[in-house]
Amino acid sequence: MFSSVFTSTLLVLASVLTQVSTQSIDINSVAEATRQSWCSSQKAACPLICLQLPGATGDPVDNTCDADTLAYSCICSNNVSPNASEYSQTMAYYICTEANTECVNKCSTSACAAACRSDHPCGAQDPKRVNVTTTTSAVATTSTATSTAIKTNEATGAATRFALEMGHIYGTFVLITGFIAGFAILL
């Protein structure tokens, strides 16, 4: 009895909270097809987000979205409603980006437009890394050796990225030089 009352209370609270967050944009300014797409993304994201919560499965107890009102609900199997604003491709993300777009449209200066987006970032700002596997190429026997190996791998990664970027530039240079040389021979 208590469990069903608690679950019902959570469902109502989640619905009320999501409706409050949707009041920050002009729903009518968003095309119906776009709102439908947002709902599809929200409903697809819910099970994936639930998988990241302790004690939850990818089978939410409530996963709904109304494209007419932009009200949505995502309640995981552990009866927790995740904070959708911490994720991209959710209704909270789309509402945030639309609110930022509406803000930019009202601006008359570039500083105002930049502030619209920088003052109200959307989606994951500092995402929690779940199920991350880290590997290193060297086996370390002490914490100092491990720290050195990690720093070496970070430096090697930066060097590799730099080498790849330089390879692209060098390759482009060689290609252009080859074309120039070919045209010079033809003349």
GROMACS .gro file of C-alpha atoms in nm:
model
  187
    1MET     CA    1   0.000   0.000   0.000
    2PHE     CA    2   0.269   0.249   0.106
    3SER     CA    3   0.484   0.156  -0.195
    4SER     CA    4   0.205   0.225  -0.447
    5VAL     CA    5   0.117   0.557  -0.278
    6PHE     CA    6   0.485   0.655  -0.281
    7THR     CA    7   0.520   0.560  -0.649
    8SER     CA    8   0.204   0.752  -0.740
    9THR     CA    9   0.329   1.057  -0.551
   10LEU     CA   10   0.659   1.038  -0.738
   11LEU     CA   11   0.479   1.015  -1.073
   12VAL     CA   12   0.266   1.322  -0.999
   13LEU     CA   13   0.564   1.519  -0.868
   14ALA     CA   14   0.772   1.430  -1.175
   15SER     CA   15   0.492   1.539  -1.407
   16VAL     CA   16   0.447   1.869  -1.225
   17LEU     CA   17   0.819   1.941  -1.227
   18THR     CA   18   0.852   1.869  -1.598
   19GLN     CA   19   0.554   2.091  -1.679
   20VAL     CA   20   0.709   2.378  -1.483
   21SER     CA   21   1.032   2.347  -1.681
   22THR     CA   22   0.846   2.359  -2.014
   23GLN     CA   23   0.696   2.701  -1.938
   24SER     CA   24   1.023   2.878  -2.021
   25ILE     CA   25   0.973   2.854  -2.399
   26ASP     CA   26   0.696   2.935  -2.643
   27ILE     CA   27   0.576   2.586  -2.734
   28ASN     CA   28   0.383   2.718  -3.032
   29SER     CA   29   0.704   2.852  -3.187
   30VAL     CA   30   0.836   2.495  -3.216
   31ALA     CA   31   0.705   2.296  -3.511
   32GLU     CA   32   0.495   1.991  -3.423
   33ALA     CA   33   0.734   1.760  -3.612
   34THR     CA   34   1.023   1.898  -3.407
   35ARG     CA   35   0.835   1.843  -3.081
   36GLN     CA   36   0.757   1.486  -3.190
   37SER     CA   37   1.127   1.431  -3.260
   38TRP     CA   38   1.217   1.571  -2.918
   39CYS     CA   39   0.972   1.329  -2.755
   40SER     CA   40   1.117   1.036  -2.950
   41SER     CA   41   1.467   1.128  -2.833
   42GLN     CA   42   1.349   1.171  -2.473
   43LYS     CA   43   1.179   0.832  -2.472
   44ALA     CA   44   1.488   0.668  -2.626
   45ALA     CA   45   1.721   0.834  -2.374
   46CYS     CA   46   1.525   0.735  -2.063
   47PRO     CA   47   1.619   0.363  -2.055
   48LEU     CA   48   1.982   0.448  -2.130
   49ILE     CA   49   1.996   0.703  -1.851
   50CYS     CA   50   1.831   0.455  -1.612
   51LEU     CA   51   2.108   0.204  -1.682
   52GLN     CA   52   2.352   0.452  -1.528
   53LEU     CA   53   2.167   0.471  -1.196
   54PRO     CA   54   2.254   0.233  -0.914
   55GLY     CA   55   1.995  -0.040  -0.870
   56ALA     CA   56   1.805   0.047  -1.189
   57THR     CA   57   1.757  -0.154  -1.505
   58GLY     CA   58   1.702  -0.026  -1.855
   59ASP     CA   59   1.328  -0.093  -1.817
   60PRO     CA   60   1.174   0.225  -1.667
   61VAL     CA   61   0.843   0.207  -1.479
   62ASP     CA   62   0.730   0.526  -1.654
   63ASN     CA   63   0.859   0.665  -1.982
   64THR     CA   64   0.614   0.909  -2.138
   65CYS     CA   65   0.627   1.227  -2.340
   66ASP     CA   66   0.354   1.457  -2.472
   67ALA     CA   67   0.458   1.652  -2.782
   68ASP     CA   68   0.169   1.896  -2.739
   69THR     CA   69   0.271   2.013  -2.390
   70LEU     CA   70   0.635   1.890  -2.382
   71ALA     CA   71   0.557   1.723  -2.049
   72TYR     CA   72   0.759   1.408  -2.000
   73SER     CA   73   0.832   1.152  -1.733
   74CYS     CA   74   1.121   0.913  -1.688
   75ILE     CA   75   1.105   0.702  -1.374
   76CYS     CA   76   1.353   0.420  -1.353
   77SER     CA   77   1.292   0.071  -1.215
   78ASN     CA   78   1.437   0.184  -0.880
   79ASN     CA   79   1.164   0.457  -0.862
   80VAL     CA   80   1.417   0.734  -0.918
   81SER     CA   81   1.353   1.004  -1.175
   82PRO     CA   82   1.694   1.108  -1.314
   83ASN     CA   83   1.776   1.475  -1.365
   84ALA     CA   84   1.729   1.492  -1.742
   85SER     CA   85   1.897   1.833  -1.757
   86GLU     CA   86   2.229   1.658  -1.691
   87TYR     CA   87   2.203   1.478  -2.025
   88SER     CA   88   2.190   1.570  -2.392
   89GLN     CA   89   1.919   1.447  -2.628
   90THR     CA   90   1.655   1.477  -2.356
   91MET     CA   91   1.352   1.703  -2.339
   92ALA     CA   92   1.528   1.921  -2.081
   93TYR     CA   93   1.817   1.963  -2.326
   94TYR     CA   94   1.590   2.056  -2.616
   95ILE     CA   95   1.388   2.300  -2.405
   96CYS     CA   96   1.711   2.461  -2.284
   97THR     CA   97   1.850   2.501  -2.635
   98GLU     CA   98   1.519   2.642  -2.759
   99ALA     CA   99   1.508   2.889  -2.467
  100ASN     CA  100   1.863   2.995  -2.558
  101THR     CA  101   1.761   3.039  -2.923
  102GLU     CA  102   1.462   3.251  -2.822
  103CYS     CA  103   1.693   3.456  -2.598
  104VAL     CA  104   1.940   3.509  -2.886
  105ASN     CA  105   1.656   3.614  -3.117
  106LYS     CA  106   1.561   3.890  -2.870
  107CYS     CA  107   1.918   4.025  -2.852
  108SER     CA  108   2.044   4.328  -3.039
  109THR     CA  109   2.416   4.281  -2.962
  110SER     CA  110   2.658   3.992  -3.001
  111ALA     CA  111   2.749   4.018  -2.630
  112CYS     CA  112   2.385   3.964  -2.537
  113ALA     CA  113   2.361   3.665  -2.775
  114ALA     CA  114   2.679   3.511  -2.635
  115ALA     CA  115   2.550   3.556  -2.281
  116CYS     CA  116   2.227   3.372  -2.367
  117ARG     CA  117   2.421   3.054  -2.433
  118SER     CA  118   2.712   3.088  -2.191
  119ASP     CA  119   2.491   3.182  -1.895
  120HIS     CA  120   2.255   2.889  -1.959
  121PRO     CA  121   2.456   2.586  -2.079
  122CYS     CA  122   2.248   2.289  -2.193
  123GLY     CA  123   2.311   1.918  -2.152
  124ALA     CA  124   2.592   1.744  -1.973
  125GLN     CA  125   2.841   1.993  -1.829
  126ASP     CA  126   3.038   1.755  -1.609
  127PRO     CA  127   2.908   1.409  -1.695
  128LYS     CA  128   2.961   1.121  -1.458
  129ARG     CA  129   3.177   0.859  -1.622
  130VAL     CA  130   3.013   0.521  -1.577
  131ASN     CA  131   3.158   0.184  -1.681
  132VAL     CA  132   3.491   0.332  -1.790
  133THR     CA  133   3.780   0.098  -1.858
  134THR     CA  134   4.128   0.247  -1.847
  135THR     CA  135   4.434   0.068  -1.983
  136THR     CA  136   4.799   0.159  -1.992
  137SER     CA  137   5.076   0.013  -2.203
  138ALA     CA  138   5.319  -0.036  -1.916
  139VAL     CA  139   5.278  -0.252  -1.609
  140ALA     CA  140   5.369  -0.057  -1.296
  141THR     CA  141   5.460  -0.211  -0.963
  142THR     CA  142   5.432   0.100  -0.745
  143SER     CA  143   5.199   0.394  -0.730
  144THR     CA  144   5.481   0.624  -0.842
  145ALA     CA  145   5.546   0.409  -1.146
  146THR     CA  146   5.173   0.402  -1.219
  147SER     CA  147   5.151   0.780  -1.195
  148THR     CA  148   5.452   0.816  -1.424
  149ALA     CA  149   5.300   0.572  -1.674
  150ILE     CA  150   4.972   0.765  -1.679
  151LYS     CA  151   5.152   1.096  -1.730
  152THR     CA  152   5.362   0.935  -2.004
  153ASN     CA  153   5.049   0.801  -2.175
  154GLU     CA  154   4.887   1.145  -2.160
  155ALA     CA  155   5.197   1.302  -2.314
  156THR     CA  156   5.216   1.026  -2.574
  157GLY     CA  157   4.849   1.082  -2.659
  158ALA     CA  158   4.910   1.454  -2.707
  159ALA     CA  159   5.216   1.381  -2.918
  160THR     CA  160   5.018   1.133  -3.127
  161ARG     CA  161   4.740   1.387  -3.187
  162PHE     CA  162   5.001   1.647  -3.286
  163ALA     CA  163   5.174   1.401  -3.519
  164LEU     CA  164   4.842   1.313  -3.685
  165GLU     CA  165   4.757   1.678  -3.735
  166MET     CA  166   5.102   1.746  -3.879
  167GLY     CA  167   5.065   1.440  -4.102
  168HIS     CA  168   4.748   1.588  -4.249
  169ILE     CA  169   4.923   1.918  -4.313
  170TYR     CA  170   5.235   1.750  -4.456
  171GLY     CA  171   5.020   1.522  -4.677
  172THR     CA  172   4.828   1.820  -4.810
  173PHE     CA  173   5.157   2.001  -4.878
  174VAL     CA  174   5.298   1.700  -5.065
  175LEU     CA  175   4.977   1.666  -5.268
  176ILE     CA  176   4.977   2.033  -5.368
  177THR     CA  177   5.350   2.020  -5.450
  178GLY     CA  178   5.289   1.716  -5.669
  179PHE     CA  179   5.013   1.896  -5.861
  180ILE     CA  180   5.233   2.201  -5.911
  181ALA     CA  181   5.525   1.985  -6.027
  182GLY     CA  182   5.295   1.795  -6.266
  183PHE     CA  183   5.163   2.115  -6.420
  184ALA     CA  184   5.519   2.255  -6.445
  185ILE     CA  185   5.628   1.947  -6.642
  186LEU     CA  186   5.329   1.980  -6.876
  187LEU     CA  187   5.416   2.340  -6.956
   0.00000   0.00000   0.00000
